[in-house]
PDB file of C-alpha atoms and ligand atoms in Angstrom:
ATOM      1  CA  UNK B   1      96.169 108.073 132.229  1.00  0.00           C
ATOM      2  CA  UNK B   2      98.181 105.709 130.004  1.00  0.00           C
ATOM      3  CA  UNK B   3      96.626 102.979 127.937  1.00  0.00           C
ATOM      4  CA  UNK B   4      97.388  99.280 128.340  1.00  0.00           C
ATOM      5  CA  UNK B   5      99.745  98.314 125.524  1.00  0.00           C
ATOM      6  CA  UNK B   6      98.526  95.228 123.619  1.00  0.00           C
ATOM      7  CA  UNK B   7     101.899  93.783 122.404  1.00  0.00           C
ATOM      8  CA  UNK B   8     101.314  91.423 119.405  1.00  0.00           C
ATOM      9  CA  UNK B   9     104.326  89.428 120.424  1.00  0.00           C
ATOM     10  CA  UNK B  10     102.905  87.657 123.486  1.00  0.00           C
ATOM     11  CA  UNK B  11      99.678  87.064 121.936  1.00  0.00           C
ATOM     12  CA  UNK B  12     101.242  85.752 118.737  1.00  0.00           C
ATOM     13  CA  UNK B  13     103.443  83.344 120.709  1.00  0.00           C
ATOM     14  CA  UNK B  14     100.354  81.762 122.395  1.00  0.00           C
ATOM     15  CA  UNK B  15      98.647  81.231 118.953  1.00  0.00           C
ATOM     16  CA  UNK B  16     101.858  79.777 117.527  1.00  0.00           C
ATOM     17  CA  UNK B  17     102.453  77.406 120.397  1.00  0.00           C
ATOM     18  CA  UNK B  18      98.753  76.192 120.058  1.00  0.00           C
ATOM     19  CA  UNK B  19      99.418  75.699 116.315  1.00  0.00           C
ATOM     20  CA  UNK B  20     102.708  73.850 116.864  1.00  0.00           C
ATOM     21  CA  UNK B  21     100.947  71.343 119.131  1.00  0.00           C
ATOM     22  CA  UNK B  22      98.256  70.880 116.492  1.00  0.00           C
ATOM     23  CA  UNK B  23     101.108  70.147 113.975  1.00  0.00           C
ATOM     24  CA  UNK B  24     102.484  67.489 116.254  1.00  0.00           C
ATOM     25  CA  UNK B  25      99.087  65.808 116.725  1.00  0.00           C
ATOM     26  CA  UNK B  26      98.561  65.558 112.928  1.00  0.00           C
ATOM     27  CA  UNK B  27     102.031  64.241 112.570  1.00  0.00           C
ATOM     28  CA  UNK B  28     101.256  61.589 115.185  1.00  0.00           C
ATOM     29  CA  UNK B  29      97.834  60.683 113.868  1.00  0.00           C
ATOM     30  CA  UNK B  30      98.395  60.821 110.140  1.00  0.00           C
ATOM     31  CA  UNK B  31     102.179  60.931 109.641  1.00  0.00           C
ATOM     32  CA  UNK B  32     101.683  64.163 107.710  1.00  0.00           C
ATOM     33  CA  UNK B  33     103.178  67.626 108.083  1.00  0.00           C
ATOM     34  CA  UNK B  34     100.899  70.466 107.170  1.00  0.00           C
ATOM     35  CA  UNK B  35     102.135  72.375 104.054  1.00  0.00           C
ATOM     36  CA  UNK B  36     101.722  75.937 103.015  1.00  0.00           C
ATOM     37  CA  UNK B  37     102.513  77.372  99.506  1.00  0.00           C
ATOM     38  CA  UNK B  38     103.204  80.908  99.250  1.00  0.00           C
ATOM     39  CA  UNK B  39     103.192  82.393  95.727  1.00  0.00           C
ATOM     40  CA  UNK B  40     105.060  85.761  95.307  1.00  0.00           C
ATOM     41  CA  UNK B  41     104.811  87.322  91.792  1.00  0.00           C
ATOM     42  CA  UNK B  42     107.395  90.114  91.198  1.00  0.00           C
ATOM     43  CA  UNK B  43     109.706  91.762  93.731  1.00  0.00           C
ATOM     44  CA  UNK B  44     107.670  94.272  95.688  1.00  0.00           C
ATOM     45  CA  UNK B  45     109.923  95.063  98.647  1.00  0.00           C
ATOM     46  CA  UNK B  46     107.150  95.210 101.216  1.00  0.00           C
ATOM     47  CA  UNK B  47     105.799  91.878  99.923  1.00  0.00           C
ATOM     48  CA  UNK B  48     109.222  90.319 100.251  1.00  0.00           C
ATOM     49  CA  UNK B  49     109.297  91.248 103.856  1.00  0.00           C
ATOM     50  CA  UNK B  50     105.889  89.825 104.628  1.00  0.00           C
ATOM     51  CA  UNK B  51     106.625  86.465 102.779  1.00  0.00           C
ATOM     52  CA  UNK B  52     109.857  86.166 104.716  1.00  0.00           C
ATOM     53  CA  UNK B  53     107.962  86.616 108.006  1.00  0.00           C
ATOM     54  CA  UNK B  54     105.539  83.904 106.845  1.00  0.00           C
ATOM     55  CA  UNK B  55     108.331  81.503 106.021  1.00  0.00           C
ATOM     56  CA  UNK B  56     110.012  82.141 109.437  1.00  0.00           C
ATOM     57  CA  UNK B  57     106.799  81.551 111.329  1.00  0.00           C
ATOM     58  CA  UNK B  58     106.209  78.123 109.364  1.00  0.00           C
ATOM     59  CA  UNK B  59     109.676  76.980 110.609  1.00  0.00           C
ATOM     60  CA  UNK B  60     108.873  77.963 114.148  1.00  0.00           C
ATOM     61  CA  UNK B  61     105.516  76.122 114.117  1.00  0.00           C
ATOM     62  CA  UNK B  62     106.778  73.060 112.186  1.00  0.00           C
ATOM     63  CA  UNK B  63     104.779  73.752 108.958  1.00  0.00           C
ATOM     64  CA  UNK B  64     106.320  72.725 105.505  1.00  0.00           C
ATOM     65  CA  UNK B  65     106.712  75.856 103.618  1.00  0.00           C
ATOM     66  CA  UNK B  66     106.976  75.942  99.708  1.00  0.00           C
ATOM     67  CA  UNK B  67     107.816  79.224  98.280  1.00  0.00           C
ATOM     68  CA  UNK B  68     107.086  79.830  94.593  1.00  0.00           C
ATOM     69  CA  UNK B  69     108.745  82.985  93.176  1.00  0.00           C
ATOM     70  CA  UNK B  70     107.564  83.974  89.789  1.00  0.00           C
ATOM     71  CA  UNK B  71     108.827  86.936  87.736  1.00  0.00           C
ATOM     72  CA  UNK B  72     106.962  90.193  87.691  1.00  0.00           C
ATOM     73  CA  UNK B  73     105.885  89.640  83.917  1.00  0.00           C
ATOM     74  CA  UNK B  74     104.375  86.284  84.474  1.00  0.00           C
ATOM     75  CA  UNK B  75     101.251  85.830  82.346  1.00  0.00           C
ATOM     76  CA  UNK B  76      97.916  85.263  84.024  1.00  0.00           C
ATOM     77  CA  UNK B  77      97.617  81.744  82.528  1.00  0.00           C
ATOM     78  CA  UNK B  78     100.813  80.694  84.094  1.00  0.00           C
ATOM     79  CA  UNK B  79      99.982  81.970  87.588  1.00  0.00           C
ATOM     80  CA  UNK B  80      96.629  80.087  87.307  1.00  0.00           C
ATOM     81  CA  UNK B  81      98.498  76.905  86.154  1.00  0.00           C
ATOM     82  CA  UNK B  82     100.655  77.167  89.187  1.00  0.00           C
ATOM     83  CA  UNK B  83      97.488  77.445  91.355  1.00  0.00           C
ATOM     84  CA  UNK B  84      95.874  74.462  89.653  1.00  0.00           C
ATOM     85  CA  UNK B  85      99.024  72.425  90.428  1.00  0.00           C
ATOM     86  CA  UNK B  86      99.056  73.304  94.039  1.00  0.00           C
ATOM     87  CA  UNK B  87      95.258  72.714  94.346  1.00  0.00           C
ATOM     88  CA  UNK B  88      95.954  69.017  93.155  1.00  0.00           C
ATOM     89  CA  UNK B  89      99.056  68.572  95.475  1.00  0.00           C
ATOM     90  CA  UNK B  90      98.120  66.594  98.478  1.00  0.00           C
ATOM     91  CA  UNK B  91     101.208  67.717 100.457  1.00  0.00           C
ATOM     92  CA  UNK B  92      99.947  71.352 100.212  1.00  0.00           C
ATOM     93  CA  UNK B  93      97.043  72.157 102.625  1.00  0.00           C
ATOM     94  CA  UNK B  94      97.133  76.003 102.291  1.00  0.00           C
ATOM     95  CA  UNK B  95      97.742  78.261  99.279  1.00  0.00           C
ATOM     96  CA  UNK B  96      98.452  81.995  99.614  1.00  0.00           C
ATOM     97  CA  UNK B  97      99.006  84.268  96.653  1.00  0.00           C
ATOM     98  CA  UNK B  98     100.747  87.503  98.003  1.00  0.00           C
ATOM     99  CA  UNK B  99      98.900  90.620  97.144  1.00  0.00           C
ATOM    100  CA  UNK B 100      99.280  93.072  95.464  1.00  0.00           C
ATOM    101  CA  UNK B 101      99.926  91.430  92.121  1.00  0.00           C
ATOM    102  CA  UNK B 102     102.024  93.125  89.556  1.00  0.00           C
ATOM    103  CA  UNK B 103     100.312  95.800  87.364  1.00  0.00           C
ATOM    104  CA  UNK B 104      99.726  93.494  84.215  1.00  0.00           C
ATOM    105  CA  UNK B 105      97.654  90.959  86.245  1.00  0.00           C
ATOM    106  CA  UNK B 106      96.415  93.165  89.079  1.00  0.00           C
ATOM    107  CA  UNK B 107      93.087  93.682  87.249  1.00  0.00           C
ATOM    108  CA  UNK B 108      92.580  89.886  87.497  1.00  0.00           C
ATOM    109  CA  UNK B 109      92.970  89.579  91.182  1.00  0.00           C
ATOM    110  CA  UNK B 110      89.477  88.179  91.537  1.00  0.00           C
ATOM    111  CA  UNK B 111      90.094  85.466  89.007  1.00  0.00           C
ATOM    112  CA  UNK B 112      93.353  84.425  90.765  1.00  0.00           C
ATOM    113  CA  UNK B 113      91.655  84.299  94.153  1.00  0.00           C
ATOM    114  CA  UNK B 114      88.687  82.356  92.751  1.00  0.00           C
ATOM    115  CA  UNK B 115      91.049  79.777  91.337  1.00  0.00           C
ATOM    116  CA  UNK B 116      92.381  78.720  94.763  1.00  0.00           C
ATOM    117  CA  UNK B 117      90.383  75.732  96.142  1.00  0.00           C
ATOM    118  CA  UNK B 118      88.246  77.049  99.008  1.00  0.00           C
ATOM    119  CA  UNK B 119      89.422  74.127 101.138  1.00  0.00           C
ATOM    120  CA  UNK B 120      93.060  75.620 100.756  1.00  0.00           C
ATOM    121  CA  UNK B 121      92.179  79.173 100.967  1.00  0.00           C
ATOM    122  CA  UNK B 122      94.137  80.152 104.018  1.00  0.00           C
ATOM    123  CA  UNK B 123      93.699  83.806 103.280  1.00  0.00           C
ATOM    124  CA  UNK B 124      90.027  83.619 103.677  1.00  0.00           C
ATOM    125  CA  UNK B 125      89.570  85.777 100.478  1.00  0.00           C
ATOM    126  CA  UNK B 126      87.675  83.350  98.340  1.00  0.00           C
ATOM    127  CA  UNK B 127      83.941  84.218  97.859  1.00  0.00           C
ATOM    128  CA  UNK B 128      83.097  80.829  99.346  1.00  0.00           C
ATOM    129  CA  UNK B 129      85.128  81.692 102.452  1.00  0.00           C
ATOM    130  CA  UNK B 130      83.544  85.082 102.539  1.00  0.00           C
ATOM    131  CA  UNK B 131      79.977  83.588 102.394  1.00  0.00           C
ATOM    132  CA  UNK B 132      80.815  81.240 105.199  1.00  0.00           C
ATOM    133  CA  UNK B 133      82.036  84.130 107.285  1.00  0.00           C
ATOM    134  CA  UNK B 134      78.815  86.079 106.651  1.00  0.00           C
ATOM    135  CA  UNK B 135      76.444  83.166 107.260  1.00  0.00           C
ATOM    136  CA  UNK B 136      78.466  82.083 110.369  1.00  0.00           C
ATOM    137  CA  UNK B 137      79.384  78.653 108.864  1.00  0.00           C
ATOM    138  CA  UNK B 138      82.784  77.370 109.987  1.00  0.00           C
ATOM    139  CA  UNK B 139      85.435  78.070 107.426  1.00  0.00           C
ATOM    140  CA  UNK B 140      88.867  79.770 106.993  1.00  0.00           C
ATOM    141  CA  UNK B 141      88.852  83.398 108.160  1.00  0.00           C
ATOM    142  CA  UNK B 142      90.898  86.289 107.002  1.00  0.00           C
ATOM    143  CA  UNK B 143      94.040  86.315 109.054  1.00  0.00           C
ATOM    144  CA  UNK B 144      94.179  89.990 109.993  1.00  0.00           C
ATOM    145  CA  UNK B 145      90.692  90.349 111.348  1.00  0.00           C
ATOM    146  CA  UNK B 146      90.626  86.951 112.862  1.00  0.00           C
ATOM    147  CA  UNK B 147      93.965  87.721 114.616  1.00  0.00           C
ATOM    148  CA  UNK B 148      92.549  90.853 116.068  1.00  0.00           C
ATOM    149  CA  UNK B 149      89.572  89.068 117.480  1.00  0.00           C
ATOM    150  CA  UNK B 150      91.710  86.249 119.091  1.00  0.00           C
ATOM    151  CA  UNK B 151      93.868  89.091 120.594  1.00  0.00           C
ATOM    152  CA  UNK B 152      90.875  90.643 122.290  1.00  0.00           C
ATOM    153  CA  UNK B 153      89.784  87.282 123.503  1.00  0.00           C
ATOM    154  CA  UNK B 154      93.206  86.476 124.842  1.00  0.00           C
ATOM    155  CA  UNK B 155      93.512  89.987 126.381  1.00  0.00           C
ATOM    156  CA  UNK B 156      90.167  89.503 128.252  1.00  0.00           C
ATOM    157  CA  UNK B 157      88.479  92.399 126.495  1.00  0.00           C
ATOM    158  CA  UNK B 158      84.709  91.899 126.062  1.00  0.00           C
ATOM    159  CA  UNK B 159      83.081  92.373 122.673  1.00  0.00           C
ATOM    160  CA  UNK B 160      79.512  91.000 123.383  1.00  0.00           C
ATOM    161  CA  UNK B 161      77.074  94.017 123.444  1.00  0.00           C
ATOM    162  CA  UNK B 162      79.845  96.589 122.900  1.00  0.00           C
ATOM    163  CA  UNK B 163      79.820  99.390 120.338  1.00  0.00           C
ATOM    164  CA  UNK B 164      82.491  98.627 117.805  1.00  0.00           C
ATOM    165  CA  UNK B 165      83.470 101.100 114.980  1.00  0.00           C
ATOM    166  CA  UNK B 166      85.499  99.976 111.938  1.00  0.00           C
ATOM    167  CA  UNK B 167      87.096 102.748 109.863  1.00  0.00           C
ATOM    168  CA  UNK B 168      87.882 101.217 106.473  1.00  0.00           C
ATOM    169  CA  UNK B 169      85.917  98.927 104.215  1.00  0.00           C
ATOM    170  CA  UNK B 170      88.325  96.864 102.278  1.00  0.00           C
ATOM    171  CA  UNK B 171      87.780  93.149 101.483  1.00  0.00           C
ATOM    172  CA  UNK B 172      90.964  92.174 103.423  1.00  0.00           C
ATOM    173  CA  UNK B 173      90.296  93.928 106.657  1.00  0.00           C
ATOM    174  CA  UNK B 174      87.412  96.366 107.166  1.00  0.00           C
ATOM    175  CA  UNK B 175      84.594  94.283 105.876  1.00  0.00           C
ATOM    176  CA  UNK B 176      85.616  90.948 107.477  1.00  0.00           C
ATOM    177  CA  UNK B 177      86.530  92.668 110.648  1.00  0.00           C
ATOM    178  CA  UNK B 178      82.885  94.202 110.896  1.00  0.00           C
ATOM    179  CA  UNK B 179      81.507  90.720 110.228  1.00  0.00           C
ATOM    180  CA  UNK B 180      83.677  89.012 112.961  1.00  0.00           C
ATOM    181  CA  UNK B 181      82.732  91.551 115.540  1.00  0.00           C
ATOM    182  CA  UNK B 182      79.082  91.175 114.666  1.00  0.00           C
ATOM    183  CA  UNK B 183      79.473  87.506 115.043  1.00  0.00           C
ATOM    184  CA  UNK B 184      80.701  88.130 118.440  1.00  0.00           C
ATOM    185  CA  UNK B 185      77.591  90.229 119.200  1.00  0.00           C
ATOM    186  CA  UNK B 186      78.991  93.724 119.068  1.00  0.00           C
ATOM    187  CA  UNK B 187      77.003  96.552 117.577  1.00  0.00           C
ATOM    188  CA  UNK B 188      78.997  97.471 114.627  1.00  0.00           C
ATOM    189  CA  UNK B 189      79.283 100.577 112.474  1.00  0.00           C
ATOM    190  CA  UNK B 190      81.478 100.727 109.372  1.00  0.00           C
ATOM    191  CA  UNK B 191      82.939 104.067 108.408  1.00  0.00           C
ATOM    192  CA  UNK B 192      84.760 105.098 105.228  1.00  0.00           C
ATOM    193  CA  UNK B 193      86.056 108.021 103.147  1.00  0.00           C
ATOM    194  CA  UNK B 194      82.572 109.210 102.431  1.00  0.00           C
ATOM    195  CA  UNK B 195      81.276 109.071 106.100  1.00  0.00           C
ATOM    196  CA  UNK B 196      80.127 112.459 107.485  1.00  0.00           C
ATOM    197  CA  UNK B 197      81.197 113.712 110.902  1.00  0.00           C
ATOM    198  CA  UNK B 198      83.458 110.652 111.357  1.00  0.00           C
ATOM    199  CA  UNK B 199      84.674 111.858 114.826  1.00  0.00           C
ATOM    200  CA  UNK B 200      81.191 111.737 116.358  1.00  0.00           C
ATOM    201  CA  UNK B 201      80.895 108.139 115.389  1.00  0.00           C
ATOM    202  CA  UNK B 202      84.305 106.999 116.418  1.00  0.00           C
ATOM    203  CA  UNK B 203      83.979 108.733 119.769  1.00  0.00           C
ATOM    204  CA  UNK B 204      81.017 106.238 120.557  1.00  0.00           C
ATOM    205  CA  UNK B 205      83.269 103.226 119.978  1.00  0.00           C
ATOM    206  CA  UNK B 206      84.066 100.909 122.920  1.00  0.00           C
ATOM    207  CA  UNK B 207      86.256  99.183 120.333  1.00  0.00           C
ATOM    208  CA  UNK B 208      87.733 101.228 117.556  1.00  0.00           C
ATOM    209  CA  UNK B 209      89.457  99.493 114.550  1.00  0.00           C
ATOM    210  CA  UNK B 210      91.514 101.621 112.194  1.00  0.00           C
ATOM    211  CA  UNK B 211      92.143 100.127 108.823  1.00  0.00           C
ATOM    212  CA  UNK B 212      92.381 103.147 106.682  1.00  0.00           C
ATOM    213  CA  UNK B 213      96.080 103.432 105.307  1.00  0.00           C
ATOM    214  CA  UNK B 214      96.715 106.979 106.312  1.00  0.00           C
ATOM    215  CA  UNK B 215      99.462 107.675 108.852  1.00  0.00           C
ATOM    216  CA  UNK B 216      98.213 109.063 112.261  1.00  0.00           C
ATOM    217  CA  UNK B 217      94.702 109.637 110.874  1.00  0.00           C
ATOM    218  CA  UNK B 218      92.937 108.721 114.207  1.00  0.00           C
ATOM    219  CA  UNK B 219      93.606 111.504 116.694  1.00  0.00           C
ATOM    220  CA  UNK B 220      92.882 111.772 120.417  1.00  0.00           C
ATOM    221  CA  UNK B 221      89.696 113.815 119.979  1.00  0.00           C
ATOM    222  CA  UNK B 222      88.225 110.898 117.992  1.00  0.00           C
ATOM    223  CA  UNK B 223      88.522 108.441 120.818  1.00  0.00           C
ATOM    224  CA  UNK B 224      86.355 107.768 123.811  1.00  0.00           C
ATOM    225  CA  UNK B 225      88.123 107.682 127.140  1.00  0.00           C
ATOM    226  CA  UNK B 226      88.881 104.040 128.017  1.00  0.00           C
ATOM    227  CA  UNK B 227      88.205 102.609 124.634  1.00  0.00           C
ATOM    228  CA  UNK B 228      90.191  99.756 123.041  1.00  0.00           C
ATOM    229  CA  UNK B 229      91.977 101.027 119.892  1.00  0.00           C
ATOM    230  CA  UNK B 230      93.185  98.526 117.377  1.00  0.00           C
ATOM    231  CA  UNK B 231      95.518  99.871 114.719  1.00  0.00           C
ATOM    232  CA  UNK B 232      95.777  97.764 111.526  1.00  0.00           C
ATOM    233  CA  UNK B 233      97.632 100.423 109.434  1.00  0.00           C
ATOM    234  CA  UNK B 234     101.157  99.926 108.345  1.00  0.00           C
ATOM    235  CA  UNK B 235     102.455 103.196 106.728  1.00  0.00           C
ATOM    236  CA  UNK B 236     106.049 103.666 105.823  1.00  0.00           C
ATOM    237  CA  UNK B 237     106.751 107.454 106.365  1.00  0.00           C
ATOM    238  CA  UNK B 238     110.539 107.216 106.040  1.00  0.00           C
ATOM    239  CA  UNK B 239     112.817 104.374 104.834  1.00  0.00           C
ATOM    240  CA  UNK B 240     113.085 102.996 108.361  1.00  0.00           C
ATOM    241  CA  UNK B 241     110.066 104.387 110.134  1.00  0.00           C
ATOM    242  CA  UNK B 242     106.749 102.685 110.168  1.00  0.00           C
ATOM    243  CA  UNK B 243     103.625 104.126 111.652  1.00  0.00           C
ATOM    244  CA  UNK B 244      99.951 103.146 112.036  1.00  0.00           C
ATOM    245  CA  UNK B 245      96.751 104.808 111.233  1.00  0.00           C
ATOM    246  CA  UNK B 246      96.440 105.903 114.869  1.00  0.00           C
ATOM    247  CA  UNK B 247      98.452 108.890 116.501  1.00  0.00           C
ATOM    248  CA  UNK B 248      99.839 106.580 118.938  1.00  0.00           C
ATOM    249  CA  UNK B 249     101.484 109.049 121.409  1.00  0.00           C
ATOM    250  CA  UNK B 250      98.308 111.187 121.915  1.00  0.00           C
ATOM    251  CA  UNK B 251      95.629 108.495 121.704  1.00  0.00           C
ATOM    252  CA  UNK B 252      97.439 106.271 124.198  1.00  0.00           C
ATOM    253  CA  UNK B 253      96.830 109.036 126.654  1.00  0.00           C
ATOM    254  CA  UNK B 254      92.994 108.597 126.156  1.00  0.00           C
ATOM    255  CA  UNK B 255      92.408 104.940 125.285  1.00  0.00           C
ATOM    256  CA  UNK B 256      92.133 102.128 127.739  1.00  0.00           C
ATOM    257  CA  UNK B 257      94.114  99.677 125.509  1.00  0.00           C
ATOM    258  CA  UNK B 258      95.948 100.208 122.331  1.00  0.00           C
ATOM    259  CA  UNK B 259      97.957  98.125 119.849  1.00  0.00           C
ATOM    260  CA  UNK B 260     101.285  99.637 118.773  1.00  0.00           C
ATOM    261  CA  UNK B 261     102.774  99.751 115.187  1.00  0.00           C
ATOM    262  CA  UNK B 262     105.033  98.024 114.564  1.00  0.00           C
ATOM    263  CA  UNK B 263     104.679  95.122 117.176  1.00  0.00           C
ATOM    264  CA  UNK B 264     100.992  95.031 117.122  1.00  0.00           C
ATOM    265  CA  UNK B 265      98.383  93.210 115.066  1.00  0.00           C
ATOM    266  CA  UNK B 266     100.929  92.384 112.268  1.00  0.00           C
ATOM    267  CA  UNK B 267     102.375  89.717 114.371  1.00  0.00           C
ATOM    268  CA  UNK B 268      98.998  88.244 114.911  1.00  0.00           C
ATOM    269  CA  UNK B 269      98.079  88.054 111.239  1.00  0.00           C
ATOM    270  CA  UNK B 270     101.188  85.679 110.696  1.00  0.00           C
ATOM    271  CA  UNK B 271     100.186  83.663 113.707  1.00  0.00           C
ATOM    272  CA  UNK B 272      96.680  83.432 112.490  1.00  0.00           C
ATOM    273  CA  UNK B 273      97.827  82.283 109.141  1.00  0.00           C
ATOM    274  CA  UNK B 274      99.590  79.428 110.858  1.00  0.00           C
ATOM    275  CA  UNK B 275      96.413  78.465 112.683  1.00  0.00           C
ATOM    276  CA  UNK B 276      94.512  78.599 109.273  1.00  0.00           C
ATOM    277  CA  UNK B 277      97.078  76.289 107.576  1.00  0.00           C
ATOM    278  CA  UNK B 278      96.681  73.732 110.541  1.00  0.00           C
ATOM    279  CA  UNK B 279      92.914  73.957 110.388  1.00  0.00           C
ATOM    280  CA  UNK B 280      92.904  73.357 106.646  1.00  0.00           C
ATOM    281  CA  UNK B 281      95.177  70.368 107.099  1.00  0.00           C
ATOM    282  CA  UNK B 282      92.982  68.918 109.844  1.00  0.00           C
ATOM    283  CA  UNK B 283      89.944  69.092 107.638  1.00  0.00           C
ATOM    284  CA  UNK B 284      91.573  67.769 104.471  1.00  0.00           C
ATOM    285  CA  UNK B 285      93.082  64.907 106.454  1.00  0.00           C
ATOM    286  CA  UNK B 286      89.932  64.129 108.302  1.00  0.00           C
ATOM    287  CA  UNK B 287      87.970  64.123 105.005  1.00  0.00           C
ATOM    288  CA  UNK B 288      90.187  61.392 103.471  1.00  0.00           C
TER     289      UNK B 288
HETATM  290  N1  LIG W   1      99.086  91.599 101.203  1.00  0.00           N
HETATM  291  C1  LIG W   1      98.911  92.415 102.361  1.00  0.00           C
HETATM  292  N2  LIG W   1      98.175  91.537 103.267  1.00  0.00           N
HETATM  293  C2  LIG W   1      97.991  90.489 102.686  1.00  0.00           C
HETATM  294  C3  LIG W   1      97.285  89.324 103.155  1.00  0.00           C
HETATM  295  O1  LIG W   1      96.788  89.173 104.222  1.00  0.00           O
HETATM  296  N3  LIG W   1      97.372  88.214 102.271  1.00  0.00           N
HETATM  297  C4  LIG W   1      97.928  88.201 101.079  1.00  0.00           C
HETATM  298  N4  LIG W   1      97.854  87.242 100.387  1.00  0.00           N
HETATM  299  N5  LIG W   1      98.467  89.327 100.577  1.00  0.00           N
HETATM  300  C5  LIG W   1      98.580  90.499 101.471  1.00  0.00           C
END
């Protein structure tokens, strides 16, 4: 049996088309184009690719993109001053500081994220956004997990009452993913590097999310036949070879549905960011 391949491209196209319509509606109603500021500190090659993809998606959807490139040795105070300026800029509705930050300010990541106005926190990383996610209040949701949930919805894969297992407990993916699945009434287990007998837990999953950061870590024997497998990993194993956290060839023989890498959830992350910028703009404009 071969699994259904959940191609990110078609789902991302749907999300971006919806976002583009909402951009038009804002232009008609307020004469305002939603604006996203992307701050890139330093020249990490992977970050440059991600930021370019975000710029491209903004152009597709009709969002105004402002790119701010800062040198790798930018002092913390200068980065915070840039965020303050963007917080006060009415033409900017969303602010994203690309992570990881360079070594000399990486230790201050929390301070940087906390400085972004929660209203403009289109990454959903601010503690206020995290709090809203946990309590179920409406707010801006982290793009990768929210994109995964939207994909399940668009693919018609039920979540309510299902067993979901998330492998990985990062603040960017694992933890918010588990919270979103819980909000959709899944029974959720979070596993991590200290989990004992991991395979016995992952084999119970109707929905298995891999957010580990280790190439081909999830093998076929760890997957229940017919399960939906979402691979959030992006691992570069050779200059031009990306693989996920899931052994795609073997697991796609066991799973019912699976996301490929590349071409899977990465595209949804960017599409979800567009939706977040539009949502932030709608809320800021309605509050005026
Ligand atoms: N680096 C890797 N993923 C992300 C993300 O979702 N947002 C930001 N800001 N940086 C990242």
